[in-house]
Amino acid sequence: MSLSKLVYTPLNYIGWGSLEQLWPEVEKYSPSRILLITDSILEKLGMIEPITSRLRQQGYDVVVFTDVVPEPPLEVGEKLVAYTREGNYELVIGVGGGSALDLAKLAAVLATHEGKVAEYLNLTGTKKLCNKGLPKILIPTTSGTGSEVTNIAVLSLETTKDVVTHDYLMADVAIVDPQLTVSVPPGVTAATGVDALTHAIEAYISVNANPITDGLALQAIRLISSSIRKAVKNGQDQQARIDMSYGSNIAGIAFFNAGVAGVHALAYPLGGQFHVSHGESNAVLLPYVMGYIRSSCTKRMADILQAMGGYASYLSEEEASRKCVDELERLVRDVGIPNTLRGFNIPESALESLAEDGIKQKRLLARSPLTLHKEDIRTIYQSAFDGIITEPEMTS
């Protein structure tokens, strides 16, 4: 019998209005100086001022860092870590999408370490994290990345992405308030929502899946697939926003413990080379990767279809798995995301370099139920370019 290691954020608050739990949680740390990391858009929208003003009313010295950009490059991480080390902070609060939360985790941990961020990267770094760093509270404003419950900080490199990963990056407190997602525009709602759905699907088909992550992943698929179209169409739909927040959070826990695989491995180079957002990168590749590996996980694909509400008893396992791929393709199209690489103006000439960078993502590819070699990855990119689902050629 295999052994499963399960890791969870020490403290999670989730639900409409749960931001109110921030104040007593901050009080537990009695920090004299707080660094709040967010992006300039949230600040301009007026979402940050109510948080900082209340903290200041309670006597805390709060500094706001807003130099956060989507898909943050390594240079931004280096700048933030240096800034944090110089500031004598005692608590880090991250508010925003996955980029802000990832950077908050990075700043909190590396503030008490020496060396460059680059020296701690998964693929090329040589240094190891040796302590937990500063306490951190993470508050997502999108329903997608699950960053508030994972131990990963993703950074963009010149042509691909890499991560700093360690349990020290886990949040001390995660606060998931669906009310904060109401103002998220339709395009971002769609991209982050499909990202969350991809987390759940890849966790379910992962070679590291177990009965606990299976239950979480399937429930996340149910919640997200039934609410994402509503949330994209009407951001004020309170129940849709609640379901998306719960689905994203649950999917985050599932994939953090079971891992993601081929979709994410191939998505990283799209972000690195062409700056396609992480959510859109996952979305455009999801049906093509799942279609290619389908024969290695037909039963699980049938289960996914059932969780999405598209299963019929007369379907065989084989038929259900194929219909699952069709449903994923339809969902991506319904929420307004281009369903081919052409739709993102990616030239066919780039497919070889994408495959070269994709095969480097060994950490992710190791979890795929079908072993993907470079030629497989090249074929999947070609399929996503042409808009035609393909499967591996059968050998006799």
Tab-separated table of C-alpha atoms in Angstrom:
chain	number	residue	atom	x	y	z
A	1	MET	CA	0.000	0.000	0.000
A	2	SER	CA	1.415	3.409	-1.006
A	3	LEU	CA	2.005	6.203	1.472
A	4	SER	CA	0.375	9.601	0.944
A	5	LYS	CA	1.669	12.789	2.531
A	6	LEU	CA	-1.013	15.441	3.000
A	7	VAL	CA	-0.186	19.070	3.807
A	8	TYR	CA	-2.663	21.854	4.574
A	9	THR	CA	-2.467	25.550	5.383
A	10	PRO	CA	-2.541	25.824	9.208
A	11	LEU	CA	-5.586	28.114	9.240
A	12	ASN	CA	-8.191	28.786	6.542
A	13	TYR	CA	-11.164	31.136	6.641
A	14	ILE	CA	-13.529	30.948	3.687
A	15	GLY	CA	-16.933	32.448	3.028
A	16	TRP	CA	-18.738	35.680	2.219
A	17	GLY	CA	-17.408	38.423	4.503
A	18	SER	CA	-14.532	36.357	5.881
A	19	LEU	CA	-12.159	39.314	5.453
A	20	GLU	CA	-13.371	40.364	8.909
A	21	GLN	CA	-11.161	37.616	10.317
A	22	LEU	CA	-8.056	39.554	9.262
A	23	TRP	CA	-8.047	41.932	12.203
A	24	PRO	CA	-7.970	39.386	15.040
A	25	GLU	CA	-5.421	37.300	13.128
A	26	VAL	CA	-3.080	40.263	12.730
A	27	GLU	CA	-3.475	41.019	16.419
A	28	LYS	CA	-2.129	37.564	17.295
A	29	TYR	CA	1.251	38.503	15.799
A	30	SER	CA	1.406	41.997	17.407
A	31	PRO	CA	3.538	43.299	14.532
A	32	SER	CA	4.953	46.783	14.800
A	33	ARG	CA	5.528	46.962	11.043
A	34	ILE	CA	3.535	45.249	8.275
A	35	LEU	CA	4.341	44.869	4.570
A	36	LEU	CA	1.204	44.570	2.419
A	37	ILE	CA	1.920	43.291	-1.093
A	38	THR	CA	-0.666	43.901	-3.811
A	39	ASP	CA	-0.930	45.318	-7.323
A	40	SER	CA	-1.545	48.881	-8.433
A	41	ILE	CA	-4.881	48.039	-10.066
A	42	LEU	CA	-6.428	46.858	-6.799
A	43	GLU	CA	-5.071	49.968	-5.119
A	44	LYS	CA	-6.614	52.219	-7.805
A	45	LEU	CA	-9.928	50.374	-7.465
A	46	GLY	CA	-9.977	51.338	-3.795
A	47	MET	CA	-9.861	47.760	-2.504
A	48	ILE	CA	-6.686	48.202	-0.445
A	49	GLU	CA	-7.353	51.466	1.379
A	50	PRO	CA	-10.092	50.054	3.666
A	51	ILE	CA	-7.670	47.339	4.773
A	52	THR	CA	-4.704	49.616	5.401
A	53	SER	CA	-6.736	52.352	7.083
A	54	ARG	CA	-8.247	49.915	9.554
A	55	LEU	CA	-4.870	48.389	10.318
A	56	ARG	CA	-3.426	51.858	10.895
A	57	GLN	CA	-6.359	52.755	13.127
A	58	GLN	CA	-5.384	49.753	15.213
A	59	GLY	CA	-1.898	51.206	15.582
A	60	TYR	CA	0.082	49.233	13.019
A	61	ASP	CA	2.702	50.749	10.731
A	62	VAL	CA	1.687	49.503	7.275
A	63	VAL	CA	3.801	49.832	4.118
A	64	VAL	CA	2.169	48.988	0.779
A	65	PHE	CA	4.231	47.490	-2.077
A	66	THR	CA	2.415	47.652	-5.432
A	67	ASP	CA	5.125	46.866	-7.996
A	68	VAL	CA	3.397	43.574	-8.787
A	69	VAL	CA	2.858	42.533	-12.396
A	70	PRO	CA	1.107	39.497	-13.868
A	71	GLU	CA	3.380	36.507	-14.420
A	72	PRO	CA	6.112	38.289	-12.396
A	73	PRO	CA	9.627	38.014	-13.823
A	74	LEU	CA	12.543	36.962	-11.661
A	75	GLU	CA	13.727	40.572	-11.514
A	76	VAL	CA	10.539	41.629	-9.707
A	77	GLY	CA	11.060	38.869	-7.165
A	78	GLU	CA	14.647	39.971	-6.590
A	79	LYS	CA	13.565	43.599	-6.116
A	80	LEU	CA	10.819	42.710	-3.647
A	81	VAL	CA	13.010	40.412	-1.558
A	82	ALA	CA	15.697	43.118	-1.290
A	83	TYR	CA	12.999	45.650	-0.344
A	84	THR	CA	11.624	43.347	2.356
A	85	ARG	CA	15.035	42.623	3.852
A	86	GLU	CA	15.670	46.340	4.286
A	87	GLY	CA	12.310	47.136	5.885
A	88	ASN	CA	12.406	45.421	9.297
A	89	TYR	CA	8.931	43.971	8.792
A	90	GLU	CA	7.339	41.534	11.215
A	91	LEU	CA	4.355	40.398	9.128
A	92	VAL	CA	3.640	40.088	5.393
A	93	ILE	CA	0.103	40.296	3.988
A	94	GLY	CA	-0.531	39.395	0.353
A	95	VAL	CA	-3.734	40.656	-1.297
A	96	GLY	CA	-4.564	39.949	-4.936
A	97	GLY	CA	-4.273	37.319	-7.617
A	98	GLY	CA	-1.738	34.537	-7.779
A	99	SER	CA	1.140	36.835	-8.697
A	100	ALA	CA	0.710	39.000	-5.593
A	101	LEU	CA	0.311	35.974	-3.337
A	102	ASP	CA	3.309	34.167	-4.817
A	103	LEU	CA	5.464	37.257	-4.339
A	104	ALA	CA	4.221	37.677	-0.770
A	105	LYS	CA	5.259	34.110	0.037
A	106	LEU	CA	8.635	34.661	-1.579
A	107	ALA	CA	9.255	37.922	0.290
A	108	ALA	CA	8.224	36.542	3.664
A	109	VAL	CA	10.513	33.506	3.488
A	110	LEU	CA	13.554	34.927	1.725
A	111	ALA	CA	13.561	38.035	3.929
A	112	THR	CA	15.402	35.928	6.505
A	113	HIS	CA	17.731	34.189	4.041
A	114	GLU	CA	20.869	35.256	2.231
A	115	GLY	CA	21.522	35.280	-1.490
A	116	LYS	CA	19.546	35.931	-4.650
A	117	VAL	CA	16.115	34.515	-5.411
A	118	ALA	CA	17.681	32.853	-8.459
A	119	GLU	CA	19.788	30.707	-6.149
A	120	TYR	CA	16.627	29.067	-4.754
A	121	LEU	CA	14.900	28.221	-8.058
A	122	ASN	CA	13.798	24.630	-8.554
A	123	LEU	CA	15.486	23.957	-11.907
A	124	THR	CA	18.782	25.780	-11.497
A	125	GLY	CA	19.184	26.931	-7.883
A	126	THR	CA	21.789	25.571	-5.492
A	127	LYS	CA	20.684	27.057	-2.157
A	128	LYS	CA	18.162	25.464	0.222
A	129	LEU	CA	15.635	27.228	2.432
A	130	CYS	CA	16.506	26.772	6.088
A	131	ASN	CA	13.833	28.656	8.060
A	132	LYS	CA	10.200	29.712	7.849
A	133	GLY	CA	10.839	33.420	7.555
A	134	LEU	CA	8.237	36.037	8.468
A	135	PRO	CA	4.602	35.123	9.207
A	136	LYS	CA	2.308	35.630	6.217
A	137	ILE	CA	-1.416	36.066	5.662
A	138	LEU	CA	-2.699	35.521	2.110
A	139	ILE	CA	-5.975	36.945	0.775
A	140	PRO	CA	-6.906	36.054	-2.831
A	141	THR	CA	-9.079	38.400	-4.885
A	142	THR	CA	-9.540	35.953	-7.783
A	143	SER	CA	-10.849	32.399	-7.924
A	144	GLY	CA	-8.151	30.519	-9.715
A	145	THR	CA	-4.570	30.046	-8.636
A	146	GLY	CA	-5.058	28.421	-5.238
A	147	SER	CA	-1.800	30.131	-4.246
A	148	GLU	CA	-3.126	30.771	-0.754
A	149	VAL	CA	-2.964	27.033	0.026
A	150	THR	CA	0.202	25.978	-1.830
A	151	ASN	CA	3.937	26.102	-1.136
A	152	ILE	CA	4.950	27.373	-4.578
A	153	ALA	CA	5.992	30.780	-5.910
A	154	VAL	CA	6.125	30.948	-9.711
A	155	LEU	CA	8.467	33.315	-11.541
A	156	SER	CA	8.892	34.032	-15.246
A	157	LEU	CA	12.319	33.558	-16.803
A	158	GLU	CA	13.449	34.597	-20.267
A	159	THR	CA	11.574	31.874	-22.165
A	160	THR	CA	9.878	29.741	-19.518
A	161	LYS	CA	8.994	29.678	-15.825
A	162	ASP	CA	10.493	28.232	-12.679
A	163	VAL	CA	9.431	28.029	-9.052
A	164	VAL	CA	10.677	28.342	-5.526
A	165	THR	CA	8.963	25.569	-3.603
A	166	HIS	CA	9.115	24.470	0.026
A	167	ASP	CA	6.617	23.983	2.842
A	168	TYR	CA	8.072	27.132	4.425
A	169	LEU	CA	6.161	29.040	1.728
A	170	MET	CA	2.817	27.875	3.119
A	171	ALA	CA	0.610	30.678	4.420
A	172	ASP	CA	0.138	30.891	8.158
A	173	VAL	CA	-3.401	32.121	7.515
A	174	ALA	CA	-5.465	32.075	4.302
A	175	ILE	CA	-8.603	34.216	4.048
A	176	VAL	CA	-10.847	33.491	1.046
A	177	ASP	CA	-13.678	36.016	0.791
A	178	PRO	CA	-15.813	35.612	-2.372
A	179	GLN	CA	-17.013	39.193	-1.914
A	180	LEU	CA	-13.560	40.385	-2.991
A	181	THR	CA	-13.970	38.673	-6.386
A	182	VAL	CA	-17.183	40.444	-7.442
A	183	SER	CA	-15.347	43.239	-9.278
A	184	VAL	CA	-13.090	40.867	-11.250
A	185	PRO	CA	-13.776	41.421	-14.991
A	186	PRO	CA	-15.160	38.615	-17.182
A	187	GLY	CA	-11.893	37.844	-18.977
A	188	VAL	CA	-9.950	37.425	-15.757
A	189	THR	CA	-12.816	35.467	-14.195
A	190	ALA	CA	-12.707	33.074	-17.159
A	191	ALA	CA	-8.928	32.624	-17.221
A	192	THR	CA	-8.505	32.158	-13.481
A	193	GLY	CA	-11.565	29.928	-13.320
A	194	VAL	CA	-10.281	27.540	-15.988
A	195	ASP	CA	-6.928	27.582	-14.187
A	196	ALA	CA	-8.696	26.330	-11.051
A	197	LEU	CA	-10.582	23.709	-13.051
A	198	THR	CA	-7.288	22.540	-14.542
A	199	HIS	CA	-5.818	22.207	-11.049
A	200	ALA	CA	-8.669	19.922	-10.053
A	201	ILE	CA	-8.575	17.834	-13.246
A	202	GLU	CA	-4.812	17.350	-13.182
A	203	ALA	CA	-4.901	16.487	-9.485
A	204	TYR	CA	-7.492	13.804	-10.224
A	205	ILE	CA	-5.519	12.173	-13.044
A	206	SER	CA	-2.136	12.611	-11.319
A	207	VAL	CA	-0.093	9.490	-10.571
A	208	ASN	CA	0.163	10.893	-7.030
A	209	ALA	CA	-3.603	11.071	-6.510
A	210	ASN	CA	-5.126	9.395	-3.456
A	211	PRO	CA	-8.661	8.984	-2.094
A	212	ILE	CA	-8.519	12.281	-0.201
A	213	THR	CA	-7.290	14.378	-3.118
A	214	ASP	CA	-9.761	12.536	-5.375
A	215	GLY	CA	-12.684	13.673	-3.247
A	216	LEU	CA	-11.442	17.247	-3.161
A	217	ALA	CA	-10.720	17.340	-6.883
A	218	LEU	CA	-14.114	15.972	-7.936
A	219	GLN	CA	-15.979	18.410	-5.678
A	220	ALA	CA	-13.928	21.283	-7.097
A	221	ILE	CA	-14.792	20.144	-10.633
A	222	ARG	CA	-18.501	20.059	-9.709
A	223	LEU	CA	-18.446	23.561	-8.210
A	224	ILE	CA	-16.366	25.234	-10.906
A	225	SER	CA	-17.932	23.626	-13.974
A	226	SER	CA	-21.443	24.493	-12.755
A	227	SER	CA	-20.680	28.120	-11.870
A	228	ILE	CA	-17.934	29.474	-14.134
A	229	ARG	CA	-20.213	30.401	-17.031
A	230	LYS	CA	-22.540	32.234	-14.618
A	231	ALA	CA	-19.663	34.099	-12.956
A	232	VAL	CA	-18.275	35.179	-16.334
A	233	LYS	CA	-21.675	36.319	-17.589
A	234	ASN	CA	-22.679	38.117	-14.383
A	235	GLY	CA	-19.952	38.947	-11.895
A	236	GLN	CA	-22.582	40.082	-9.389
A	237	ASP	CA	-24.012	36.552	-9.123
A	238	GLN	CA	-23.262	35.959	-5.446
A	239	GLN	CA	-23.789	32.194	-5.446
A	240	ALA	CA	-21.622	31.750	-8.533
A	241	ARG	CA	-18.852	33.758	-6.894
A	242	ILE	CA	-19.145	31.709	-3.705
A	243	ASP	CA	-19.020	28.427	-5.624
A	244	MET	CA	-16.022	29.602	-7.632
A	245	SER	CA	-14.146	30.645	-4.474
A	246	TYR	CA	-14.799	27.334	-2.756
A	247	GLY	CA	-13.981	25.424	-5.936
A	248	SER	CA	-10.706	27.261	-6.433
A	249	ASN	CA	-9.659	26.780	-2.817
A	250	ILE	CA	-10.536	23.081	-2.803
A	251	ALA	CA	-8.778	22.570	-6.143
A	252	GLY	CA	-5.719	24.281	-4.684
A	253	ILE	CA	-5.593	21.857	-1.783
A	254	ALA	CA	-6.084	18.924	-4.157
A	255	PHE	CA	-3.341	19.846	-6.598
A	256	PHE	CA	-0.956	20.930	-3.873
A	257	ASN	CA	-1.082	17.402	-2.478
A	258	ALA	CA	-1.455	15.397	-5.720
A	259	GLY	CA	0.328	17.714	-8.145
A	260	VAL	CA	-0.412	19.023	-11.616
A	261	ALA	CA	1.105	17.578	-14.753
A	262	GLY	CA	1.191	17.947	-18.529
A	263	VAL	CA	-1.141	20.906	-18.989
A	264	HIS	CA	0.876	23.053	-16.614
A	265	ALA	CA	4.192	21.797	-17.979
A	266	LEU	CA	3.238	22.946	-21.475
A	267	ALA	CA	1.599	26.143	-20.239
A	268	TYR	CA	4.775	27.477	-18.626
A	269	PRO	CA	6.615	28.047	-21.943
A	270	LEU	CA	3.585	29.868	-23.392
A	271	GLY	CA	3.793	32.334	-20.540
A	272	GLY	CA	7.552	32.554	-20.693
A	273	GLN	CA	7.940	33.029	-24.439
A	274	PHE	CA	4.748	34.872	-25.357
A	275	HIS	CA	3.487	36.278	-22.037
A	276	VAL	CA	0.144	34.520	-22.347
A	277	SER	CA	-1.436	34.628	-18.888
A	278	HIS	CA	-1.137	31.456	-16.847
A	279	GLY	CA	-4.889	30.871	-16.818
A	280	GLU	CA	-5.237	31.348	-20.577
A	281	SER	CA	-2.202	29.136	-21.207
A	282	ASN	CA	-3.802	26.327	-19.233
A	283	ALA	CA	-7.184	26.895	-20.853
A	284	VAL	CA	-5.997	26.742	-24.459
A	285	LEU	CA	-3.979	23.575	-23.802
A	286	LEU	CA	-6.406	21.733	-21.517
A	287	PRO	CA	-8.488	19.870	-24.152
A	288	TYR	CA	-5.464	19.028	-26.293
A	289	VAL	CA	-3.368	17.591	-23.458
A	290	MET	CA	-6.306	15.687	-22.004
A	291	GLY	CA	-7.262	14.405	-25.450
A	292	TYR	CA	-3.722	13.182	-26.050
A	293	ILE	CA	-3.396	11.328	-22.719
A	294	ARG	CA	-7.038	10.167	-22.640
A	295	SER	CA	-6.328	6.489	-23.299
A	296	SER	CA	-4.110	6.326	-20.188
A	297	CYS	CA	-6.913	7.423	-17.841
A	298	THR	CA	-10.287	6.646	-19.460
A	299	LYS	CA	-12.013	5.727	-16.169
A	300	ARG	CA	-10.868	8.944	-14.512
A	301	MET	CA	-11.913	10.978	-17.540
A	302	ALA	CA	-15.356	9.402	-17.303
A	303	ASP	CA	-15.474	10.392	-13.627
A	304	ILE	CA	-14.557	13.969	-14.559
A	305	LEU	CA	-17.368	14.044	-17.126
A	306	GLN	CA	-19.801	12.857	-14.461
A	307	ALA	CA	-18.632	15.591	-12.071
A	308	MET	CA	-19.206	18.124	-14.859
A	309	GLY	CA	-22.766	16.903	-15.212
A	310	GLY	CA	-22.358	15.484	-18.706
A	311	TYR	CA	-22.378	11.760	-17.984
A	312	ALA	CA	-25.122	9.446	-19.265
A	313	SER	CA	-25.546	5.851	-18.153
A	314	TYR	CA	-25.641	4.514	-21.704
A	315	LEU	CA	-22.107	5.738	-22.395
A	316	SER	CA	-19.239	3.302	-22.216
A	317	GLU	CA	-16.110	4.324	-20.336
A	318	GLU	CA	-14.384	4.909	-23.670
A	319	GLU	CA	-17.228	7.060	-24.985
A	320	ALA	CA	-17.467	9.039	-21.755
A	321	SER	CA	-13.750	9.819	-21.792
A	322	ARG	CA	-14.019	11.147	-25.343
A	323	LYS	CA	-17.073	13.208	-24.456
A	324	CYS	CA	-15.144	14.630	-21.499
A	325	VAL	CA	-12.570	16.106	-23.884
A	326	ASP	CA	-15.417	17.583	-25.978
A	327	GLU	CA	-16.962	19.138	-22.854
A	328	LEU	CA	-13.659	20.707	-21.815
A	329	GLU	CA	-13.263	22.178	-25.293
A	330	ARG	CA	-16.825	23.550	-25.131
A	331	LEU	CA	-16.337	25.091	-21.686
A	332	VAL	CA	-13.189	26.958	-22.757
A	333	ARG	CA	-15.019	28.278	-25.805
A	334	ASP	CA	-18.122	29.252	-23.792
A	335	VAL	CA	-16.146	31.475	-21.404
A	336	GLY	CA	-14.553	33.345	-24.296
A	337	ILE	CA	-10.982	32.061	-24.295
A	338	PRO	CA	-9.360	31.352	-27.700
A	339	ASN	CA	-9.176	27.598	-28.245
A	340	THR	CA	-6.092	27.497	-30.474
A	341	LEU	CA	-2.559	28.856	-30.281
A	342	ARG	CA	-3.350	30.768	-33.459
A	343	GLY	CA	-5.901	32.673	-31.397
A	344	PHE	CA	-3.023	34.034	-29.292
A	345	ASN	CA	-0.965	34.973	-32.384
A	346	ILE	CA	1.632	32.300	-31.655
A	347	PRO	CA	3.465	31.387	-34.870
A	348	GLU	CA	3.863	27.808	-35.996
A	349	SER	CA	7.603	28.406	-36.137
A	350	ALA	CA	7.665	28.651	-32.329
A	351	LEU	CA	6.349	25.144	-31.676
A	352	GLU	CA	9.787	23.547	-31.609
A	353	SER	CA	11.170	25.992	-29.030
A	354	LEU	CA	8.009	25.559	-26.955
A	355	ALA	CA	8.580	21.802	-26.963
A	356	GLU	CA	12.215	22.277	-25.976
A	357	ASP	CA	11.183	24.327	-22.952
A	358	GLY	CA	8.216	22.092	-22.126
A	359	ILE	CA	10.288	18.928	-21.790
A	360	LYS	CA	12.411	20.676	-19.144
A	361	GLN	CA	9.470	20.698	-16.721
A	362	LYS	CA	10.376	17.294	-15.285
A	363	ARG	CA	8.806	18.009	-11.883
A	364	LEU	CA	5.392	18.409	-13.515
A	365	LEU	CA	5.672	15.837	-16.292
A	366	ALA	CA	6.540	13.108	-13.779
A	367	ARG	CA	2.930	13.187	-12.549
A	368	SER	CA	1.313	12.507	-15.920
A	369	PRO	CA	-0.432	9.121	-16.278
A	370	LEU	CA	1.053	8.962	-19.791
A	371	THR	CA	4.782	9.523	-20.106
A	372	LEU	CA	5.288	12.508	-22.392
A	373	HIS	CA	8.462	12.670	-24.475
A	374	LYS	CA	9.588	15.674	-26.472
A	375	GLU	CA	7.961	14.383	-29.642
A	376	ASP	CA	4.648	13.962	-27.775
A	377	ILE	CA	4.872	17.512	-26.468
A	378	ARG	CA	5.645	18.816	-29.964
A	379	THR	CA	2.593	16.951	-31.284
A	380	ILE	CA	0.336	18.440	-28.606
A	381	TYR	CA	1.505	21.965	-29.400
A	382	GLN	CA	0.869	21.281	-33.101
A	383	SER	CA	-2.633	20.041	-32.245
A	384	ALA	CA	-3.317	23.180	-30.216
A	385	PHE	CA	-2.069	25.267	-33.139
A	386	ASP	CA	-4.237	23.446	-35.696
A	387	GLY	CA	-7.260	23.134	-33.389
A	388	ILE	CA	-7.474	19.352	-33.834
A	389	ILE	CA	-7.488	16.895	-30.920
A	390	THR	CA	-4.948	14.119	-31.565
A	391	GLU	CA	-3.872	10.959	-29.766
A	392	PRO	CA	-0.607	9.008	-29.791
A	393	GLU	CA	-0.096	6.711	-32.721
A	394	MET	CA	-0.591	3.086	-31.684
A	395	THR	CA	2.359	0.783	-32.299
A	396	SER	CA	1.862	-2.889	-33.045
